[in-house]
Coordinates of C-alpha atoms and ligand atoms in Angstrom, one line a residue:
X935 CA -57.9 81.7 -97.4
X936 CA -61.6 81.5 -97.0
X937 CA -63.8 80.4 -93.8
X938 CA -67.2 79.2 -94.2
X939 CA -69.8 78.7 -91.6
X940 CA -72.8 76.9 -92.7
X941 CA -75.8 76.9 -90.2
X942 CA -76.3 74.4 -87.9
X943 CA -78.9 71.6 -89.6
X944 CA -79.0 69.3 -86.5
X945 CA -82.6 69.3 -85.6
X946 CA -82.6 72.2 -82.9
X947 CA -79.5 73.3 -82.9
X948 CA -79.0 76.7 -81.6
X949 CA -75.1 77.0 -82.1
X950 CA -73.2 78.6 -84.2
X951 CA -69.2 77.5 -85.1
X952 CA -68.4 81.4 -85.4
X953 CA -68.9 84.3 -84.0
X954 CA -68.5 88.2 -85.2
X955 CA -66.4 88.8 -82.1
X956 CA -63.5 86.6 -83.7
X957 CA -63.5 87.4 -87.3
X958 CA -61.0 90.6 -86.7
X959 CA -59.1 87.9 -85.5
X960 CA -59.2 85.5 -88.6
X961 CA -58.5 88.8 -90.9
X962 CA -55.7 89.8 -89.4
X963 CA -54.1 86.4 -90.1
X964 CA -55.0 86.7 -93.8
X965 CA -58.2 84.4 -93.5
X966 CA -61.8 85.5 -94.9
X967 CA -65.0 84.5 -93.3
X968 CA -68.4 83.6 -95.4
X969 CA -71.2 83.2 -93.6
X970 CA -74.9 81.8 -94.3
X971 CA -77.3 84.2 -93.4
X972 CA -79.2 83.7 -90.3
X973 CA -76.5 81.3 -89.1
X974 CA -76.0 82.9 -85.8
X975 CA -79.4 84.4 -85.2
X976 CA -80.6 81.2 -83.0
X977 CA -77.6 81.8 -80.7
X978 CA -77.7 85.8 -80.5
X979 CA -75.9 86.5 -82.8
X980 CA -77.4 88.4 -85.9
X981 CA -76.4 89.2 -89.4
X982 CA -76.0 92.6 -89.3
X983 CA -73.2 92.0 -86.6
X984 CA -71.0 89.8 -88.8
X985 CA -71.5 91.8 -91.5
X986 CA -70.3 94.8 -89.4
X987 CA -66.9 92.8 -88.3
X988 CA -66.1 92.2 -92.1
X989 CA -67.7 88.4 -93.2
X990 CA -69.5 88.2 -95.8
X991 CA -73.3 86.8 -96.2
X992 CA -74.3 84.3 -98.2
X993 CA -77.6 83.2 -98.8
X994 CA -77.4 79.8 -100.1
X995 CA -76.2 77.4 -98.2
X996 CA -74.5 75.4 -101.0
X997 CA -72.4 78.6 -101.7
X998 CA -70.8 78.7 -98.6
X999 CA -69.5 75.4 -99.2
X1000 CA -68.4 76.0 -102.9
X1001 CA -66.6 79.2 -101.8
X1002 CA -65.0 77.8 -98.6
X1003 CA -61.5 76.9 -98.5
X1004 CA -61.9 75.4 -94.7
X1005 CA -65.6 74.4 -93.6
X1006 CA -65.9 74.7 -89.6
X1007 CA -69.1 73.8 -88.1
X1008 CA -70.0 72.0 -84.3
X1009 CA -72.1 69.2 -85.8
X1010 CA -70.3 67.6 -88.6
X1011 CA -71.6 64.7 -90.3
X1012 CA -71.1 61.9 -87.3
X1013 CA -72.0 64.0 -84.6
X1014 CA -74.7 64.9 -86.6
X1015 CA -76.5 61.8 -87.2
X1016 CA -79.8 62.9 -88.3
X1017 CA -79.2 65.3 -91.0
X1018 CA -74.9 65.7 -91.1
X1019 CA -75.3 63.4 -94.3
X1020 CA -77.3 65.8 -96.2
X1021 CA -73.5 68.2 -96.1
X1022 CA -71.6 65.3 -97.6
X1023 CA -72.3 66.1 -100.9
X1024 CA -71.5 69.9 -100.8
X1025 CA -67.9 69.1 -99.9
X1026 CA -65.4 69.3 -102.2
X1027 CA -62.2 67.7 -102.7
X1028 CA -59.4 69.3 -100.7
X1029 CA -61.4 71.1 -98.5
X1030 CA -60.7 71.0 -94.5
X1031 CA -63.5 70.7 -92.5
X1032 CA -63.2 71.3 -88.7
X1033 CA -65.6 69.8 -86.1
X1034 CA -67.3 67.7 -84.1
X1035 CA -67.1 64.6 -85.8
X1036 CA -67.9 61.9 -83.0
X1037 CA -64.3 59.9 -84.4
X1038 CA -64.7 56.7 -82.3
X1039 CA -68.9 56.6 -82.8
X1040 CA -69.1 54.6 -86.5
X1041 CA -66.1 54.0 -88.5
X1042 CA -68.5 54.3 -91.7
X1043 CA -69.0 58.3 -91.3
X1044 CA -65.6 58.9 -91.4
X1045 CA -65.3 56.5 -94.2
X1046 CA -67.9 59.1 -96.1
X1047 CA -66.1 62.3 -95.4
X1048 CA -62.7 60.4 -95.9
X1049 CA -64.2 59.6 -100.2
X1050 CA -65.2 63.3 -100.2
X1051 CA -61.4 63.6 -100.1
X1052 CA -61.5 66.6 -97.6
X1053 CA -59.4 66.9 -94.4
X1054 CA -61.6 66.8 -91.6
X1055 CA -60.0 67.7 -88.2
X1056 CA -62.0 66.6 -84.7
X1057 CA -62.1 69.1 -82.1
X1058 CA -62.7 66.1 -79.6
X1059 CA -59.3 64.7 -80.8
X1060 CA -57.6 67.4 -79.1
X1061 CA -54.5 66.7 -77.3
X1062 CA -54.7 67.9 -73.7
X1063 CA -51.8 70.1 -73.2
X1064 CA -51.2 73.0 -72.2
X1065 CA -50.5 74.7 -76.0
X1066 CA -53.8 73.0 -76.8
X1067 CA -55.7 74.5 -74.2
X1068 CA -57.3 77.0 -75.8
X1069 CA -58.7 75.3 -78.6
X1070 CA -60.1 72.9 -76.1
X1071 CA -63.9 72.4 -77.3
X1072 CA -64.5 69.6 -75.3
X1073 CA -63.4 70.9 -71.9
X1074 CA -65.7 74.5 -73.4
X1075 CA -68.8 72.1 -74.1
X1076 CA -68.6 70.1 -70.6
X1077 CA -67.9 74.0 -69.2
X1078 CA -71.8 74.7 -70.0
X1079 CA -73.2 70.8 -69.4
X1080 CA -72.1 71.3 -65.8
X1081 CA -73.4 74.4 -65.4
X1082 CA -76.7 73.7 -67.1
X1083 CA -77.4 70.2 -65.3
X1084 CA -77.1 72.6 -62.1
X1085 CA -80.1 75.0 -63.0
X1086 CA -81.8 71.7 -64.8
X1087 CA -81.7 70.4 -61.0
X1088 CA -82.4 73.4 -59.3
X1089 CA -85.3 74.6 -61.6
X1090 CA -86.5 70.8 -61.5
X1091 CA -86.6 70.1 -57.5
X1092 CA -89.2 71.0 -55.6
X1093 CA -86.8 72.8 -52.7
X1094 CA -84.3 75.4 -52.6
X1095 CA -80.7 75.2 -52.8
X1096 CA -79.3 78.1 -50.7
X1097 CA -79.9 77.6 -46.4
X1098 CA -82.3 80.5 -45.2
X1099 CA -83.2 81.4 -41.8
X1100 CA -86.6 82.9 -41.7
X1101 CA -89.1 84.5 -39.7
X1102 CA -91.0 81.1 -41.0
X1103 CA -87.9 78.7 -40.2
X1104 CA -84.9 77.5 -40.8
X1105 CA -84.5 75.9 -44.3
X1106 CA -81.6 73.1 -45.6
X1107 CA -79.6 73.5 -48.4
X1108 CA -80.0 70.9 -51.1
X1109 CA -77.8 68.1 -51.2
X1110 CA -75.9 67.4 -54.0
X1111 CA -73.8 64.5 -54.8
X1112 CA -71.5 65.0 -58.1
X1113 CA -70.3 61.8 -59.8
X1114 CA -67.2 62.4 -62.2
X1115 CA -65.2 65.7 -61.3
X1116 CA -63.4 66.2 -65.0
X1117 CA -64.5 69.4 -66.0
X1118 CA -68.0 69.2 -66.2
X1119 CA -68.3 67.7 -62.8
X1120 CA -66.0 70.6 -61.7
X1121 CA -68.8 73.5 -62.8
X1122 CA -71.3 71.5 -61.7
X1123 CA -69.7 71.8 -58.2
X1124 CA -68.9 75.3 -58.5
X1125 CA -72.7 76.4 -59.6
X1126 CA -74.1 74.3 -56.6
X1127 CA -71.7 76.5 -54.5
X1128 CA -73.0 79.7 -56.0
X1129 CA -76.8 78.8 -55.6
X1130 CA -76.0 78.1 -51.8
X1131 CA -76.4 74.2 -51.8
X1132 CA -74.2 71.4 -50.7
X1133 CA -72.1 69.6 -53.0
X1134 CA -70.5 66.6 -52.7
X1135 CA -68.3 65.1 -55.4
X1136 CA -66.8 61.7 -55.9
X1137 CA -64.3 60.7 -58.5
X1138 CA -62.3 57.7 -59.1
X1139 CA -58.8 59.6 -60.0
X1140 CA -57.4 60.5 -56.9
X1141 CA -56.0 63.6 -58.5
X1142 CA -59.6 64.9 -58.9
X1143 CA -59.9 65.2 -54.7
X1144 CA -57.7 68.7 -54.7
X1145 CA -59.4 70.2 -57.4
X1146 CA -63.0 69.0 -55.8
X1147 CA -61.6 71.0 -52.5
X1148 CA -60.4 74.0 -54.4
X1149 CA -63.9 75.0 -55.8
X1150 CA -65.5 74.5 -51.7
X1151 CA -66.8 70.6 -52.5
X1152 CA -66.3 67.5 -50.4
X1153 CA -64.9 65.2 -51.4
X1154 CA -66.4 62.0 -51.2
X1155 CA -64.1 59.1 -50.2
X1156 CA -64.9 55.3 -50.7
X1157 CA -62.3 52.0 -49.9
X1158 CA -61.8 51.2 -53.2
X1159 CA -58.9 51.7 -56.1
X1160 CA -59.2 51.8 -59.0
X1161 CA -56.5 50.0 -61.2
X1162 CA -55.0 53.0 -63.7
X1163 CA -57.5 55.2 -63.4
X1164 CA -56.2 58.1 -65.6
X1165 CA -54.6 57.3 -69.0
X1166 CA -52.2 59.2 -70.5
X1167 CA -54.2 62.0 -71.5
X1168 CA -56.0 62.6 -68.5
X1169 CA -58.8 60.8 -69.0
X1170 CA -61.1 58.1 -66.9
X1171 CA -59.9 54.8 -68.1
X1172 CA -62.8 51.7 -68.0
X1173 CA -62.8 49.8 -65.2
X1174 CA -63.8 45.9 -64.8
X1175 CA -67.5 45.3 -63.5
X1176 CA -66.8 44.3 -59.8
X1177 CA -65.3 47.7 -60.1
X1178 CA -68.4 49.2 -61.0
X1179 CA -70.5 46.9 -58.6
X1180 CA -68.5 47.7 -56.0
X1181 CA -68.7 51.5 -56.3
X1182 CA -72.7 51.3 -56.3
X1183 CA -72.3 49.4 -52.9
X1184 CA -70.8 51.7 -51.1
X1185 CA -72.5 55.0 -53.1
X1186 CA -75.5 54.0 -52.1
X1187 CA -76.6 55.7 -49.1
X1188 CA -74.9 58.6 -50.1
X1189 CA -77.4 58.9 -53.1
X1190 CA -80.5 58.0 -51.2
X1191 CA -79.3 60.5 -49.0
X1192 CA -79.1 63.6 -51.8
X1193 CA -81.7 66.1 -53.0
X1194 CA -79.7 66.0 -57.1
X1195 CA -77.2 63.9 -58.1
X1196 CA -75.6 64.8 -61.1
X1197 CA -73.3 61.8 -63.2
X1198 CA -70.6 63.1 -65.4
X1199 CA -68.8 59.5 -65.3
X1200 CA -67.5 59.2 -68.8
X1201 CA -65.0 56.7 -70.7
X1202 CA -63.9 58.6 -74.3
X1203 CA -65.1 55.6 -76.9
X1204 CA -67.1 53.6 -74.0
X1205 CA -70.4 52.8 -73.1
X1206 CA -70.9 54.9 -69.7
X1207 CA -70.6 52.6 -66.6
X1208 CA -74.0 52.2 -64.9
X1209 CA -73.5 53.7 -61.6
X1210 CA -77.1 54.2 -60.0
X1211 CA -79.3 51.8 -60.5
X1212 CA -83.0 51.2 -60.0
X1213 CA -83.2 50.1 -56.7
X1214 CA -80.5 52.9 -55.8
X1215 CA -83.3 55.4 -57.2
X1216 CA -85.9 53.9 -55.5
X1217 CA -84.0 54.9 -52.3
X1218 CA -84.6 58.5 -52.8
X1219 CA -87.0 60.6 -51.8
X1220 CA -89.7 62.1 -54.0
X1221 CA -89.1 64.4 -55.6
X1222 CA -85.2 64.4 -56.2
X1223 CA -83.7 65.0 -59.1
X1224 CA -80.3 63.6 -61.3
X1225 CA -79.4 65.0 -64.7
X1226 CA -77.4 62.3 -65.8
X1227 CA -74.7 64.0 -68.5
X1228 CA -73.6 60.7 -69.4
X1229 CA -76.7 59.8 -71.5
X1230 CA -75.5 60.5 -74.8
X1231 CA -73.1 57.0 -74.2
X1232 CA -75.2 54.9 -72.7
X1233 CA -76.0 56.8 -69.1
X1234 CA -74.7 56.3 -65.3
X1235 CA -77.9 55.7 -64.6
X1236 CA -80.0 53.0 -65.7
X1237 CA -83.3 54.0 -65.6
X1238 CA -81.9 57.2 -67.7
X1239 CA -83.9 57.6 -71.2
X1240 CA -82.4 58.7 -74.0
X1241 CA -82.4 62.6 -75.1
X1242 CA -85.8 62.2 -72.5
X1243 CA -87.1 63.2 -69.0
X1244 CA -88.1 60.0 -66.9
X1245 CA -90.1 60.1 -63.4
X1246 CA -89.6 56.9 -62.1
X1247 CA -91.3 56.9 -58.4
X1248 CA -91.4 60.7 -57.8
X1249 CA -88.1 61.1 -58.5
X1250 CA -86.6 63.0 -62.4
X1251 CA -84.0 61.8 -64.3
X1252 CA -83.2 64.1 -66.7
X1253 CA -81.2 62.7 -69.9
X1254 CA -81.3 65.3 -72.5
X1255 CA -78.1 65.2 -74.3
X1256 CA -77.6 68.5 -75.7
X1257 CA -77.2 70.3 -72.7
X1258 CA -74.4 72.9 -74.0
X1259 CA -76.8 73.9 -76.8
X1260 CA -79.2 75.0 -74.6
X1261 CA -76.9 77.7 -73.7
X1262 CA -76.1 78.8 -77.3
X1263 CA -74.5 82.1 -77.1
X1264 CA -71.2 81.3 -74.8
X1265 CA -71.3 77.9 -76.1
X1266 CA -70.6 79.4 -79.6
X1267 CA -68.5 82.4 -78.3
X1268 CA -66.6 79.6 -76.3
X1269 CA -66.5 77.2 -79.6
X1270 CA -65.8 80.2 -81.8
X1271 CA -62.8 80.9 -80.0
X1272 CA -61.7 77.3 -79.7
X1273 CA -61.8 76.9 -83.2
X1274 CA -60.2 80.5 -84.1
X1275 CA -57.4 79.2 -81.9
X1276 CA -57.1 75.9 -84.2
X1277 CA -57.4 77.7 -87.5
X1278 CA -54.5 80.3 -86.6
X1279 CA -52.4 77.6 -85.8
X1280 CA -53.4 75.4 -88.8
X1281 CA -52.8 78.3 -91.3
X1282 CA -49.8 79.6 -91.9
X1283 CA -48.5 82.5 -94.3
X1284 CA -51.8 82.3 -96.0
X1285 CA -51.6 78.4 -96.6
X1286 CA -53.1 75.3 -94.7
X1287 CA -49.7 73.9 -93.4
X1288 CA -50.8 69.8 -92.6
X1289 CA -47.6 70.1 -90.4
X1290 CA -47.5 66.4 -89.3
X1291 CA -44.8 67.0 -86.8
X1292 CA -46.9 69.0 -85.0
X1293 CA -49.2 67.2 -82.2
X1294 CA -52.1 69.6 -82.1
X1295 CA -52.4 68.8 -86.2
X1296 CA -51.6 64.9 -86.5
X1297 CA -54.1 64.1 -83.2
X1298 CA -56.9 65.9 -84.9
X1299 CA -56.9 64.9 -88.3
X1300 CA -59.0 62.1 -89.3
X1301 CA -59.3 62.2 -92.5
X1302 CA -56.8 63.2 -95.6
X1303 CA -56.2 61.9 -99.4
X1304 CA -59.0 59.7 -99.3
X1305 CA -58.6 57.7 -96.2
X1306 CA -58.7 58.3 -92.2
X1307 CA -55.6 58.7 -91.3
X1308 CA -55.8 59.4 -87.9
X1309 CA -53.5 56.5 -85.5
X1310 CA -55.9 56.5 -82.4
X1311 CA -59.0 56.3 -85.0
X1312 CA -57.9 53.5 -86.9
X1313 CA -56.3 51.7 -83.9
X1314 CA -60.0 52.3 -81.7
X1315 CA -61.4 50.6 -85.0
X1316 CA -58.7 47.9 -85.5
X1317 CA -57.6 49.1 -89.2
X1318 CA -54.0 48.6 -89.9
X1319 CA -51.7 51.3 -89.1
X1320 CA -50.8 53.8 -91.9
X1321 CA -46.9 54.0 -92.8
X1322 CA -46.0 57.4 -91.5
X1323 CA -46.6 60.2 -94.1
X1324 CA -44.1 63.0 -95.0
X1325 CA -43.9 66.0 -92.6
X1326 CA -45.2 69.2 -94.1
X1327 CA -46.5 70.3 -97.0
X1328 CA -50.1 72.5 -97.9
X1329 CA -53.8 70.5 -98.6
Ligands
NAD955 N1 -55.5 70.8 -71.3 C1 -55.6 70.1 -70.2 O1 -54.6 69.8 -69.5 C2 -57.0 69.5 -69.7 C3 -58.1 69.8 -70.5 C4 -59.3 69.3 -70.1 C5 -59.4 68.5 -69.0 N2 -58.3 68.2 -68.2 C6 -58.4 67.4 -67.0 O2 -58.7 66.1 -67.4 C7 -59.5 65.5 -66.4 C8 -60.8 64.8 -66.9 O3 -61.6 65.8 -67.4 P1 -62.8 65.5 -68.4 O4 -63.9 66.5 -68.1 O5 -62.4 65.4 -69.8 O6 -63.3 64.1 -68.0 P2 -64.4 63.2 -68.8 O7 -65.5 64.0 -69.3 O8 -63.7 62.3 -69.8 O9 -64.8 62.3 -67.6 C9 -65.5 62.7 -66.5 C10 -64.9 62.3 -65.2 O10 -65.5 61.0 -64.8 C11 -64.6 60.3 -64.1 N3 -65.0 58.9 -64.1 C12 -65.1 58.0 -65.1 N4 -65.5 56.8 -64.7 C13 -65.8 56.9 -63.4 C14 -66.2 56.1 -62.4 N5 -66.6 54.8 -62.6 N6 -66.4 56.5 -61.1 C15 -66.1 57.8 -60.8 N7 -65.6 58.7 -61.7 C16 -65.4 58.3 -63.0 C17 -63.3 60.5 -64.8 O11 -62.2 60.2 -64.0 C18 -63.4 62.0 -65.2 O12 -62.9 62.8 -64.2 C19 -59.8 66.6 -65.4 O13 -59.0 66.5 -64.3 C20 -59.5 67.8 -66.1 O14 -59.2 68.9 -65.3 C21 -57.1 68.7 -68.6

């Protein structure tokens, strides 16, 4: 069983899906890793240092597909929508492909790596249990965004975050207000702490209030419930506007009030809810900054610009989407070891088992035999359902 890792062809993409520090790993399970040369260089990780753990280099990109069993990259085709299609025609048939795939962004990119007949699992399909945990990309991605959007902030205001007393005064710690505490509001919280600033964090699952407490946060409270607010899996569920309206009443003074605000409010498959508006920024000072981390779907701001940094009266909006890139070593050492996790448990005695039975594998797997196959995919798109397929059995 064979491993490729193609480089990363996403238009400054630093990441790499593999690192050397997991291909021991892989080997002692029986599976083989090809590499393309320079893959890992952008993220710190160069040739000679796979080649010292045992992959092999290849030069040609073309060759690592050809020779791969099971492809595993972070921006597949879908996620990669500037230059993912360019990999479609190096896949062959029967080949699994693991990734981000962006499964509820356009049903028609799934539809072209479905007619490559390959089985392409999404990482972002991952159930959230506790024997999933550790292949876990999503919560390892949003791991790095919170932390990132911190130093974004603090690199970006024109104050400090920690409280000093001088010889030349006394000086406040920056204010921070955290919208969304999943797990990227959660670091974001925990980095604030670290640099010595204030952070406050508001969330509307009420289960999110302990866990904002156990990293040192406040926990901002407002009069209003929301209806459901955590679906089965864990996750934010969307909420109706006067919802939404509601909430920017009552945060408002609370984010004229802070120095960064950072929004991690996120609905898996939905446009972001706006949650600071104009006027709402207009309240700020000058100079305050909010790294909104919900810009890639849509923003929780609304004067957010996509992938851009806006200053809209003195104060920055920062809503670059890749933020996890920018930190490309742990985000690939944290990927790499997501995916390792996955590909031990997805190969078994040598073979790809497509164990149906098996949560971890049916959630993931979008497309097989032609067709996506996935139930929450084709469901979130409104295809019929699939008649259940036979447990078991190799790609
Ligand atoms: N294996 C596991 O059990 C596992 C893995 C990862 C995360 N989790 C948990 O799942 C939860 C969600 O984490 P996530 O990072 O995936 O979340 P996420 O990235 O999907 O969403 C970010 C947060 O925004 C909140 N949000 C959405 N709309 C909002 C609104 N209008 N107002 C205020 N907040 C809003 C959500 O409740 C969520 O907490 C966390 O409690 C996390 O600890 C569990």
């Amino acid at each position: 069983m064979i491993v490729g890792v193609p480089r990363e062809i996403y238009p400054g993409e630093r990441r790499v899906a593999l690192v050397p520090a997991v291909i021991p790993n892989l080997k002692k399970a029986g599976i083989d890793v090809v590499i393309e040369a320079g893959a890992g260089l952008a993220a710190g990780y160069p040739d000679k240092d796979y080649a010292e753990k045992g992959a092999r280099l290849i030069g040609k990109r073309e060759e690592v597909f050809t020779t791969a069993d099971i492809i595993a990259q972070f921006l597949v085709h879908g996620a990669n929508d500037k230059s993912g299609q360019a990999d479609l025609p190096l896949l062959k048939k029967g080949q699994v492909l693991v990734g981000f795939l962006r499964p509820l962004g356009n049903l028609k990119t799934l539809q072209e790596l479905a007619e490559r007949q390959v089985s392409a699992f999404s990482v972002e399909l991952m159930p959230r249990t506790t024997r999933a945990q550790s292949m876990d990309a999503l919560s390892s991605m949003a791991t790095i965004c919170g932390y990132k959007a911190v130093l974004l902030a603090a690199d970006t205001l024109p104050r400090m975050f920690p409280m000093l007393t001088t010889a030349a005064g006394t000086i406040a710690p920056a204010r921070v207000l955290i919208i969304g505490a999943g797990v990227a509001g959660l670091q974001a919280i925990a980095t604030v702490r670290r640099l010595g600033g204030v952070a406050s964090a508001y969330d509307m699952r009420p289960a999110a209030k302990e866990q904002v407490h156990s990293l040192g946060g406040r926990f901002l409270e407002l009069p209003i419930e929301a209806k459901d607010a955590q679906d089965a899996r864990g996750y934010g569920t969307a909420q109706d506007e006067s919802f939404y309206a509601k909430q920017r009443e009552l945060l408002g003074n609370t984010i004229a009030e802070s120095d960064v605000v950072i929004t991690a409010a996120v609905i898996p498959g939905k446009k972001s809810p706006v949650l600071v508006t104009k006027e709402m920024v207009q309240r700020m000072a000058a100079g305050s900054v909010i790294v909104d981390l919900a810009a890639e779907r849509g923003g929780n701001c609304e004067l957010t610009r996509p992938d851009e940094t806006a200053v809209v009266d003195g104060v920055t909006i920062i809503g670059e989407y890749n933020l996890a890139g920018a930190v490309p070593y742990h985000a690939s050492q944290m990927y790499a070891r997501n995916v390792t996790a996955f590909l031990l448990h997805l190969v078994k005695e040598g073979k790809v088992n497509l164990n149906l039975q098996d949560e971890i594998i049916r959630e993931t797997l979008v497309t097989h035999g032609g067709d996506v196959v996935s139930a929450r995919v084709r469901e979130f798109f409104s295809l019929p359902a699939l008649q259940p397929a036979p447990a078991g059995g190799g790609a």
